[in-house]
Short mmCIF file of C-alpha atoms in Angstrom, two decimals:
data_model
loop_
_atom_site.label_atom_id
_atom_site.label_comp_id
_atom_site.label_asym_id
_atom_site.label_seq_id
_atom_site.Cartn_x
_atom_site.Cartn_y
_atom_site.Cartn_z
CA UNK A 1435 236.29 42.51 34.44
CA UNK A 1436 238.85 41.18 32.05
CA UNK A 1437 236.16 39.13 30.47
CA UNK A 1438 233.95 42.28 30.06
CA UNK A 1439 236.78 44.24 28.47
CA UNK A 1440 237.59 41.29 26.12
CA UNK A 1441 234.06 40.95 25.00
CA UNK A 1442 233.69 44.71 24.19
CA UNK A 1443 236.90 44.57 22.20
CA UNK A 1444 236.03 41.44 20.25
CA UNK A 1445 232.39 42.62 19.58
CA UNK A 1446 233.77 45.88 18.17
CA UNK A 1447 236.26 43.91 16.14
CA UNK A 1448 233.68 41.43 14.82
CA UNK A 1449 231.42 44.41 13.81
CA UNK A 1450 234.14 46.11 11.88
CA UNK A 1451 234.98 42.80 9.99
CA UNK A 1452 231.36 42.43 9.30
CA UNK A 1453 231.13 45.64 7.41
CA UNK A 1454 232.76 44.10 4.33
CA UNK A 1455 230.89 41.06 4.66
CA UNK A 1456 227.52 42.51 4.84
CA UNK A 1457 227.85 44.84 1.77
CA UNK A 1458 227.75 42.04 -0.64
CA UNK A 1459 224.28 41.55 0.49
CA UNK A 1460 222.06 39.16 2.42
CA UNK A 1461 221.85 35.57 1.11
CA UNK A 1462 218.78 33.25 1.23
CA UNK A 1463 219.35 29.55 1.07
CA UNK A 1464 216.77 27.44 -0.70
CA UNK A 1465 216.60 23.73 -0.15
CA UNK A 1466 215.20 21.16 -2.47
CA UNK A 1467 215.17 17.45 -2.98
CA UNK A 1468 217.68 16.07 -5.44
CA UNK A 1469 215.35 15.45 -8.49
CA UNK A 1470 215.07 17.48 -11.67
CA UNK A 1471 211.47 18.59 -10.89
CA UNK A 1472 212.50 19.92 -7.63
CA UNK A 1473 215.51 21.55 -8.97
CA UNK A 1474 213.39 23.40 -11.43
CA UNK A 1475 211.17 24.59 -8.53
CA UNK A 1476 214.08 25.60 -6.65
CA UNK A 1477 215.39 27.61 -9.47
CA UNK A 1478 212.12 29.26 -10.22
CA UNK A 1479 211.88 30.41 -6.52
CA UNK A 1480 215.49 31.42 -6.61
CA UNK A 1481 215.23 33.46 -9.72
CA UNK A 1482 212.01 35.09 -8.65
CA UNK A 1483 213.39 36.31 -5.28
CA UNK A 1484 216.84 37.39 -6.57
CA UNK A 1485 215.40 39.27 -9.58
CA UNK A 1486 212.65 41.11 -7.79
CA UNK A 1487 214.35 41.85 -4.49
CA UNK A 1488 218.12 42.01 -5.25
CA UNK A 1489 218.77 39.41 -2.59
CA UNK A 1490 221.45 36.75 -3.35
CA UNK A 1491 219.90 33.23 -3.33
CA UNK A 1492 221.80 30.00 -3.07
CA UNK A 1493 220.34 26.58 -3.60
CA UNK A 1494 221.20 23.37 -1.53
CA UNK A 1495 220.28 19.88 -2.58
CA UNK A 1496 219.14 17.17 -0.25
CA UNK A 1497 218.77 13.42 -0.79
CA UNK A 1498 215.36 13.01 0.94
CA UNK A 1499 212.59 14.90 2.48
CA UNK A 1500 213.81 14.19 6.17
CA UNK A 1501 217.16 15.73 5.54
CA UNK A 1502 215.48 18.66 3.89
CA UNK A 1503 213.16 19.37 6.73
CA UNK A 1504 215.94 18.83 9.25
CA UNK A 1505 218.12 21.34 7.43
CA UNK A 1506 215.52 24.01 7.72
CA UNK A 1507 214.96 23.28 11.42
CA UNK A 1508 218.69 23.58 11.91
CA UNK A 1509 218.94 26.82 10.06
CA UNK A 1510 221.06 25.40 7.20
CA UNK A 1511 218.32 26.61 4.73
CA UNK A 1512 215.83 29.41 4.88
CA UNK A 1513 213.07 28.21 2.55
CA UNK A 1514 211.88 25.03 0.88
CA UNK A 1515 208.82 23.44 -0.79
CA UNK A 1516 207.23 20.62 0.84
CA UNK A 1517 204.23 18.23 0.18
CA UNK A 1518 201.29 18.96 2.48
CA UNK A 1519 200.96 15.33 3.34
CA UNK A 1520 204.50 15.04 4.50
CA UNK A 1521 203.95 17.97 6.79
CA UNK A 1522 200.87 16.09 8.23
CA UNK A 1523 202.98 13.13 8.80
CA UNK A 1524 205.85 15.12 10.61
CA UNK A 1525 203.56 16.57 13.12
CA UNK A 1526 201.39 13.36 13.10
CA UNK A 1527 197.89 14.88 12.37
CA UNK A 1528 195.56 14.72 9.48
CA UNK A 1529 194.25 18.38 10.04
CA UNK A 1530 196.31 20.61 7.80
CA UNK A 1531 195.41 23.87 9.94
CA UNK A 1532 196.70 22.03 13.22
CA UNK A 1533 199.86 20.98 11.13
CA UNK A 1534 200.39 24.68 10.41
CA UNK A 1535 200.20 25.67 13.96
CA UNK A 1536 202.30 22.80 15.18
CA UNK A 1537 205.13 23.31 12.59
CA UNK A 1538 205.13 26.97 13.81
CA UNK A 1539 205.45 26.30 17.45
CA UNK A 1540 207.51 23.11 17.50
CA UNK A 1541 209.98 23.99 14.66
CA UNK A 1542 209.86 27.78 14.15
CA UNK A 1543 208.77 27.25 10.52
CA UNK A 1544 205.88 29.15 8.83
CA UNK A 1545 203.78 27.60 6.14
CA UNK A 1546 202.90 29.92 3.29
CA UNK A 1547 199.98 29.59 1.03
CA UNK A 1548 200.06 26.45 -1.18
CA UNK A 1549 201.57 27.23 -4.66
CA UNK A 1550 199.91 24.49 -6.37
CA UNK A 1551 197.90 21.11 -6.04
CA UNK A 1552 199.50 17.83 -6.40
CA UNK A 1553 197.90 14.36 -6.85
CA UNK A 1554 196.87 14.04 -3.20
CA UNK A 1555 197.64 17.27 -1.52
CA UNK A 1556 199.43 20.68 -2.11
CA UNK A 1557 202.92 21.70 -2.61
CA UNK A 1558 203.54 24.36 0.13
CA UNK A 1559 206.52 26.88 0.69
CA UNK A 1560 207.93 26.65 4.20
CA UNK A 1561 210.02 29.46 5.50
CA UNK A 1562 211.99 29.91 8.80
CA UNK A 1563 210.50 32.30 11.27
CA UNK A 1564 213.63 34.37 11.62
CA UNK A 1565 213.94 34.56 7.77
CA UNK A 1566 210.38 35.73 7.52
CA UNK A 1567 211.39 38.67 10.02
CA UNK A 1568 214.27 39.75 7.78
CA UNK A 1569 212.17 39.47 4.51
CA UNK A 1570 208.59 40.22 5.39
CA UNK A 1571 207.72 40.85 1.60
CA UNK A 1572 208.59 37.17 0.62
CA UNK A 1573 205.25 35.50 1.24
CA UNK A 1574 203.52 37.91 -1.08
CA UNK A 1575 206.14 37.67 -3.79
CA UNK A 1576 206.11 33.76 -3.59
CA UNK A 1577 202.29 33.85 -3.78
CA UNK A 1578 202.66 35.18 -7.30
CA UNK A 1579 203.51 31.65 -8.44
CA UNK A 1580 200.06 30.61 -7.28
CA UNK A 1581 198.16 29.78 -10.41
CA UNK A 1582 201.35 29.98 -12.55
CA UNK A 1583 202.67 26.58 -11.39
CA UNK A 1584 201.18 23.22 -11.73
CA UNK A 1585 202.48 19.71 -12.13
CA UNK A 1586 201.73 19.68 -15.86
CA UNK A 1587 203.67 22.90 -16.29
CA UNK A 1588 206.75 21.58 -14.31
CA UNK A 1589 206.51 18.35 -16.44
CA UNK A 1590 206.76 20.57 -19.51
CA UNK A 1591 209.71 22.52 -18.37
CA UNK A 1592 211.35 19.18 -17.31
CA UNK A 1593 211.24 18.07 -20.93
CA UNK A 1594 212.95 21.32 -22.07
CA UNK A 1595 215.83 20.86 -19.83
CA UNK A 1596 217.80 18.66 -22.10
CA UNK A 1597 217.61 21.14 -24.96
CA UNK A 1598 218.51 24.20 -22.94
CA UNK A 1599 219.92 24.71 -19.47
CA UNK A 1600 217.66 25.08 -16.44
CA UNK A 1601 218.65 28.66 -15.83
CA UNK A 1602 217.40 29.77 -19.36
CA UNK A 1603 214.19 27.70 -19.12
CA UNK A 1604 213.37 29.31 -15.74
CA UNK A 1605 214.01 32.75 -16.77
CA UNK A 1606 211.95 32.47 -19.90
CA UNK A 1607 209.10 30.85 -17.84
CA UNK A 1608 209.14 33.72 -15.36
CA UNK A 1609 209.28 36.19 -18.16
CA UNK A 1610 206.37 34.58 -19.99
CA UNK A 1611 204.17 34.95 -16.83
CA UNK A 1612 205.53 38.63 -16.37
CA UNK A 1613 206.74 37.75 -12.95
CA UNK A 1614 210.30 39.13 -13.70
CA UNK B 1376 231.17 27.81 28.59
CA UNK B 1377 228.43 30.26 27.40
CA UNK B 1378 231.08 32.98 27.17
CA UNK B 1379 233.23 30.83 25.01
CA UNK B 1380 230.42 29.92 22.68
CA UNK B 1381 229.53 33.62 22.38
CA UNK B 1382 233.11 34.33 21.63
CA UNK B 1383 233.36 31.79 18.85
CA UNK B 1384 229.97 33.35 17.49
CA UNK B 1385 231.48 36.77 17.38
CA UNK B 1386 234.59 35.72 15.72
CA UNK B 1387 232.85 33.49 13.18
CA UNK B 1388 233.14 36.09 10.27
CA UNK B 1389 236.76 36.72 11.17
CA UNK B 1390 237.57 33.04 10.89
CA UNK B 1391 236.52 33.08 7.21
CA UNK B 1392 238.48 36.29 6.70
CA UNK B 1393 241.60 35.00 8.34
CA UNK B 1394 242.98 33.74 5.22
CA UNK B 1395 242.51 36.76 3.15
CA UNK B 1396 245.58 38.97 3.09
CA UNK B 1397 244.87 42.51 4.27
CA UNK B 1398 247.02 45.59 3.56
CA UNK B 1399 246.33 48.79 5.35
CA UNK B 1400 246.95 52.33 4.24
CA UNK B 1401 246.98 54.78 7.16
CA UNK B 1402 248.82 57.75 5.55
CA UNK B 1403 248.81 59.43 2.18
CA UNK B 1404 249.82 56.99 -0.66
CA UNK B 1405 250.08 57.54 -4.45
CA UNK B 1406 249.64 54.71 -6.89
CA UNK B 1407 250.70 54.80 -10.48
CA UNK B 1408 251.78 52.21 -13.05
CA UNK B 1409 250.61 48.52 -12.29
CA UNK B 1410 249.12 47.76 -8.82
CA UNK B 1411 248.28 44.30 -7.81
CA UNK B 1412 245.82 43.59 -5.10
CA UNK B 1413 245.86 40.19 -3.70
CA UNK B 1414 243.10 40.17 -0.95
CA UNK B 1415 241.98 43.40 0.63
CA UNK B 1416 243.67 46.87 0.69
CA UNK B 1417 241.98 49.00 3.25
CA UNK B 1418 242.47 52.73 3.17
CA UNK B 1419 241.80 53.36 6.91
CA UNK B 1420 240.28 56.58 8.28
CA UNK B 1421 243.54 58.45 8.50
CA UNK B 1422 244.53 57.31 5.05
CA UNK B 1423 244.52 59.08 1.62
CA UNK B 1424 244.91 57.30 -1.58
CA UNK B 1425 245.54 59.15 -4.76
CA UNK B 1426 245.67 57.18 -7.94
CA UNK B 1427 247.27 58.83 -11.07
CA UNK B 1428 246.35 58.72 -14.60
CA UNK B 1429 247.00 55.48 -16.55
CA UNK B 1430 247.27 53.36 -13.44
CA UNK B 1431 245.95 49.74 -13.70
CA UNK B 1432 244.65 48.29 -10.40
CA UNK B 1433 244.57 44.61 -11.00
CA UNK B 1434 242.67 42.42 -8.50
CA UNK B 1435 243.72 38.81 -8.21
CA UNK B 1436 241.08 36.38 -8.56
CA UNK B 1437 240.65 34.39 -5.36
CA UNK B 1438 237.35 33.02 -3.83
CA UNK B 1439 238.48 31.69 -0.42
CA UNK B 1440 234.90 31.67 1.04
CA UNK B 1441 233.70 29.91 -2.24
CA UNK B 1442 230.70 32.18 -2.71
CA UNK B 1443 231.27 32.64 -6.43
CA UNK B 1444 232.37 36.30 -5.79
CA UNK B 1445 236.12 37.16 -5.97
CA UNK B 1446 237.50 38.24 -2.62
CA UNK B 1447 239.90 40.94 -3.60
CA UNK B 1448 238.77 44.37 -2.93
CA UNK B 1449 239.66 48.07 -2.30
CA UNK B 1450 237.94 49.31 0.96
CA UNK B 1451 237.97 52.91 1.61
CA UNK B 1452 237.24 54.67 5.08
CA UNK B 1453 239.49 57.63 4.47
CA UNK B 1454 239.90 59.60 1.12
CA UNK B 1455 240.26 58.43 -2.34
CA UNK B 1456 241.09 60.65 -5.27
CA UNK B 1457 241.26 58.81 -8.74
CA UNK B 1458 242.58 61.04 -11.34
CA UNK B 1459 242.28 59.39 -14.82
CA UNK B 1460 242.13 61.28 -18.05
CA UNK B 1461 240.37 60.63 -21.38
CA UNK B 1462 243.64 59.14 -22.86
CA UNK B 1463 244.97 57.45 -19.85
CA UNK B 1464 242.15 56.31 -17.68
CA UNK B 1465 242.56 54.49 -14.45
CA UNK B 1466 241.54 50.81 -14.76
CA UNK B 1467 240.18 48.65 -12.07
CA UNK B 1468 240.09 45.13 -13.38
CA UNK B 1469 240.75 41.47 -12.54
CA UNK B 1470 243.97 39.40 -13.41
CA UNK B 1471 242.05 37.18 -15.88
CA UNK B 1472 242.55 37.73 -19.59
CA UNK B 1473 238.74 36.88 -20.22
CA UNK B 1474 236.70 39.44 -18.15
CA UNK B 1475 233.66 38.14 -16.42
CA UNK B 1476 231.38 39.61 -13.62
CA UNK B 1477 232.43 38.76 -9.98
CA UNK B 1478 236.09 37.97 -10.60
CA UNK B 1479 236.87 40.62 -7.92
CA UNK B 1480 234.67 42.15 -5.22
CA UNK B 1481 234.36 45.86 -5.38
CA UNK B 1482 235.88 49.25 -4.71
CA UNK B 1483 233.97 50.05 -1.57
CA UNK B 1484 233.76 53.49 -0.11
CA UNK B 1485 231.97 53.32 3.16
CA UNK B 1486 231.63 55.80 5.97
CA UNK B 1487 234.63 57.66 4.23
CA UNK B 1488 235.87 61.15 4.30
CA UNK B 1489 235.58 61.96 0.46
CA UNK B 1490 235.61 60.06 -2.86
CA UNK B 1491 236.59 61.51 -6.13
CA UNK B 1492 236.59 59.37 -9.27
CA UNK B 1493 237.31 60.83 -12.81
CA UNK B 1494 238.04 58.70 -16.01
CA UNK B 1495 238.07 55.24 -14.35
CA UNK B 1496 237.04 52.02 -15.75
CA UNK B 1497 235.55 49.27 -13.47
CA UNK B 1498 235.24 45.89 -15.17
CA UNK B 1499 234.58 42.30 -14.03
CA UNK B 1500 233.68 43.09 -10.46
CA UNK B 1501 230.77 42.01 -8.36
CA UNK B 1502 230.15 45.82 -7.95
CA UNK B 1503 232.41 48.12 -9.74
CA UNK B 1504 231.91 50.92 -7.19
CA UNK B 1505 229.84 51.05 -4.11
CA UNK B 1506 229.40 54.30 -2.23
CA UNK B 1507 227.82 54.36 1.12
CA UNK B 1508 227.54 57.22 3.90
CA UNK B 1509 230.02 59.31 1.84
CA UNK B 1510 230.10 62.38 -0.19
CA UNK B 1511 231.51 61.69 -3.57
CA UNK B 1512 231.86 62.70 -7.24
CA UNK B 1513 231.97 60.08 -10.04
CA UNK B 1514 232.65 61.58 -13.54
CA UNK B 1515 233.47 60.37 -16.97
CA UNK B 1516 233.89 56.68 -15.88
CA UNK B 1517 233.00 53.46 -17.55
CA UNK B 1518 231.42 50.50 -15.68
CA UNK B 1519 231.18 47.34 -17.80
CA UNK B 1520 230.65 43.59 -17.21
CA UNK B 1521 229.95 43.64 -13.50
CA UNK B 1522 227.04 42.39 -11.65
CA UNK B 1523 226.27 45.85 -10.43
CA UNK B 1524 228.04 48.62 -12.24
CA UNK B 1525 227.71 51.45 -9.68
CA UNK B 1526 225.77 50.87 -6.34
CA UNK B 1527 224.97 53.40 -3.59
CA UNK B 1528 222.92 54.16 -0.47
CA UNK B 1529 222.85 56.90 1.96
CA UNK B 1530 225.44 58.85 0.01
CA UNK B 1531 225.79 62.47 -1.03
CA UNK B 1532 226.71 62.05 -4.79
CA UNK B 1533 227.21 63.67 -8.14
CA UNK B 1534 227.31 61.20 -10.97
CA UNK B 1535 227.90 62.64 -14.43
CA UNK B 1536 228.79 61.59 -17.89
CA UNK B 1537 229.50 57.95 -17.07
CA UNK B 1538 228.86 54.78 -19.28
CA UNK B 1539 227.28 51.83 -17.61
CA UNK B 1540 227.10 48.90 -20.08
CA UNK B 1541 226.93 45.00 -20.02
CA UNK B 1542 226.14 44.83 -16.32
CA UNK B 1543 223.45 43.00 -14.62
CA UNK B 1544 222.43 46.26 -13.13
CA UNK B 1545 223.76 49.45 -14.46
CA UNK B 1546 222.94 51.33 -11.26
CA UNK B 1547 221.57 49.63 -8.24
CA UNK B 1548 220.56 51.71 -5.23
CA UNK B 1549 218.73 51.91 -1.83
CA UNK B 1550 218.38 55.68 -1.60
CA UNK B 1551 217.56 55.85 2.17
CA UNK B 1552 219.17 59.13 3.25
CA UNK B 1553 220.84 59.86 -0.02
CA UNK B 1554 220.77 62.96 -1.96
CA UNK B 1555 222.47 64.04 -5.27
CA UNK B 1556 222.25 64.39 -8.91
CA UNK B 1557 222.85 61.67 -11.67
CA UNK B 1558 222.96 63.24 -14.95
CA UNK B 1559 224.27 62.79 -18.49
CA UNK B 1560 224.93 59.11 -18.08
CA UNK B 1561 224.72 56.71 -20.85
CA UNK B 1562 223.07 53.52 -19.52
CA UNK B 1563 222.66 50.79 -22.20
CA UNK B 1564 222.99 46.95 -22.77
CA UNK B 1565 222.42 46.01 -19.13
CA UNK B 1566 220.06 43.38 -18.11
CA UNK B 1567 218.47 46.14 -16.02
CA UNK B 1568 219.54 49.82 -16.53
CA UNK B 1569 218.55 51.12 -13.15
CA UNK B 1570 217.33 49.01 -10.15
CA UNK B 1571 215.90 51.12 -7.39
CA UNK B 1572 215.69 48.23 -4.74
CA UNK B 1573 214.00 49.75 -1.85
CA UNK B 1574 213.68 52.93 0.44
CA UNK B 1575 213.94 55.36 -2.56
CA UNK B 1576 212.24 58.85 -1.99
CA UNK B 1577 213.18 60.85 -5.13
CA UNK B 1578 215.83 62.80 -3.27
CA UNK B 1579 218.48 61.71 -5.81
CA UNK B 1580 217.58 63.30 -9.07
CA UNK B 1581 218.06 61.33 -12.39
CA UNK B 1582 217.94 63.68 -15.15
CA UNK B 1583 219.36 64.02 -18.78
CA UNK B 1584 220.55 60.43 -18.89
CA UNK B 1585 220.11 58.18 -21.87
CA UNK B 1586 218.76 54.90 -20.44
CA UNK B 1587 218.17 52.63 -23.29
CA UNK B 1588 218.36 49.14 -24.87
CA UNK B 1589 218.40 47.46 -21.39
CA UNK B 1590 216.50 44.25 -20.66
CA UNK B 1591 214.35 46.82 -18.57
CA UNK B 1592 215.36 50.29 -18.52
CA UNK B 1593 214.12 50.66 -15.04
CA UNK B 1594 212.96 47.84 -12.82
CA UNK B 1595 211.36 48.72 -9.36
CA UNK B 1596 212.44 46.48 -6.43
CA UNK B 1597 209.77 44.53 -4.83
CA UNK B 1598 210.09 46.24 -1.47
CA UNK B 1599 209.98 49.78 -2.92
CA UNK B 1600 206.82 51.68 -1.65
CA UNK B 1601 206.98 55.11 -2.94
CA UNK B 1602 206.34 56.21 -6.66
CA UNK B 1603 209.54 57.26 -8.37
CA UNK B 1604 210.35 60.08 -10.72
CA UNK B 1605 212.68 59.80 -13.63
CA UNK B 1606 211.83 63.00 -15.62
CA UNK B 1607 213.74 64.45 -18.52
CA UNK B 1608 215.69 61.33 -19.33
CA UNK B 1609 215.90 59.69 -22.74
CA UNK B 1610 214.72 56.07 -23.13
CA UNK B 1611 215.68 55.42 -26.83
CA UNK B 1612 212.07 55.74 -27.92
CA UNK B 1613 209.59 58.60 -28.79
CA UNK B 1614 206.29 56.86 -27.92
CA UNK B 1615 205.19 56.85 -24.29
CA UNK B 1616 203.62 53.36 -24.71
CA UNK B 1617 206.82 51.89 -25.91
CA UNK B 1618 208.79 53.35 -23.02
CA UNK B 1619 206.21 51.98 -20.49
CA UNK B 1620 207.02 48.47 -21.70
CA UNK B 1621 210.85 48.91 -20.69
CA UNK B 1622 209.83 50.00 -17.18
CA UNK B 1623 209.02 47.24 -14.80
CA UNK B 1624 206.64 49.07 -12.21
CA UNK B 1625 202.88 49.12 -11.42
CA UNK B 1626 202.12 48.45 -15.20
CA UNK B 1627 203.70 45.03 -14.79
CA UNK B 1628 202.85 44.29 -11.20
CA UNK B 1629 199.97 45.81 -9.10
CA UNK B 1630 201.90 45.59 -5.95
CA UNK B 1631 204.64 47.86 -7.17
CA UNK B 1632 204.56 51.73 -7.13
CA UNK B 1633 204.74 53.73 -10.35
CA UNK B 1634 207.64 55.21 -12.26
CA UNK B 1635 206.69 58.73 -13.53
CA UNK B 1636 208.92 59.37 -16.59
CA UNK B 1637 207.05 62.31 -18.25
CA UNK B 1638 208.15 64.65 -19.52
CA UNK B 1639 210.78 62.39 -21.37
CA UNK B 1640 213.53 63.43 -23.96
CA UNK B 1641 212.84 62.64 -27.54
CA UNK B 1642 216.50 63.03 -28.54
CA UNK B 1643 219.67 61.67 -26.97
CA UNK B 1644 220.93 64.53 -25.30
CA UNK B 1645 224.44 63.19 -24.80
CA UNK B 1646 225.33 63.75 -28.42
CA UNK B 1647 224.79 67.42 -28.04
CA UNK B 1648 225.60 69.02 -24.67
CA UNK B 1649 227.26 67.74 -21.56
CA UNK B 1650 227.97 70.02 -18.71
CA UNK B 1651 229.05 68.35 -15.68
CA UNK B 1652 229.55 70.45 -12.67
CA UNK B 1653 233.07 71.37 -12.16
CA UNK B 1654 233.41 70.34 -8.54
CA UNK B 1655 230.51 67.97 -8.29
CA UNK B 1656 227.49 68.41 -6.11
#
């Protein structure tokens, strides 16, 4: 009985405190590997989402793909880009469609449509299932990068970084594509 | 054990708040002169806060949760009456000499009894003023150098003759069950003049505003479904094709709804006649 009342009290208390917390808005965490190219891609995703939906986005860097993937599985990040071949390696299959299903059932992650082709595969956005429930419009928004991003474009953006900051470059890029 | 884990989960937000000092106002309180807010001041349901002309409300710049947004805030669940005057406005600002967005959090009016703001200046906040689930009047105020100047949802509001400038968003809103009038405001030099994020149904009427010289005068949020109406506003231009370029809607992205802005004003009405309703909406 005591536990029941304690629970009711604490639930009410916690909800009350959350009011203030919630009104700054929801935050999406995007993960990326610690390299300039990936940082640019992360910033492109971040800027696109925050400018178009008003949602706050934060970026988190990881030293390798395993740590990045594990962070998504653990719920430390909501969204990240991954190479299609690495996905196949993780779920140990050569069939991409099977990999898609396995990732979903085993890890609660959803593969979105590939954004661009790499040398040997595709760069694919991956989102946590629970994040997708909260932000159902995200796949369609991220799809807008399809056809606008390519390794060559990222390489060009990378060269620009020394002259101007990543944020300015990303903003101009998205503006030039009429995406923001 | 499960019970203990659940308790920790419930109290998690509190743990991050635990270090932020909270002062509660449960009765009537009058502010004048210089008021320093270090942490959270909460006007509880039974409280009533009156802020007199010329008062400076200064929020200490602290960021305990390290989210890049200052933690000091004024949170209102009861009543708030801000009575600035043209010569002696009430100022809500940070303690920093150089004012930048997000140095403090916001004045948040949420599920409150009533809110009245006249001749107030909101600067260097995450959101200057947010009103939710409350009836309120905002007149003759200035919102400058914030992320969101003025933000609302599900509110019954009258917003008249304010200036929104140098914010990321001059006005940001999710209409939901809101109703009201937003008129005679000058919204300029913001990244986005007006940002209808989602769930907007044209129940809040925007009219006779000057919405000009913003990155986009209006930018429709990606999750907004219904076409929006912004009739009888001035956009700083006389040709329809030029105005269209300043509105990010279906013309820019086929997945977005349209913004209907015709008829539009060809002269800035704010230079000639402003008649705010005496007691608001």
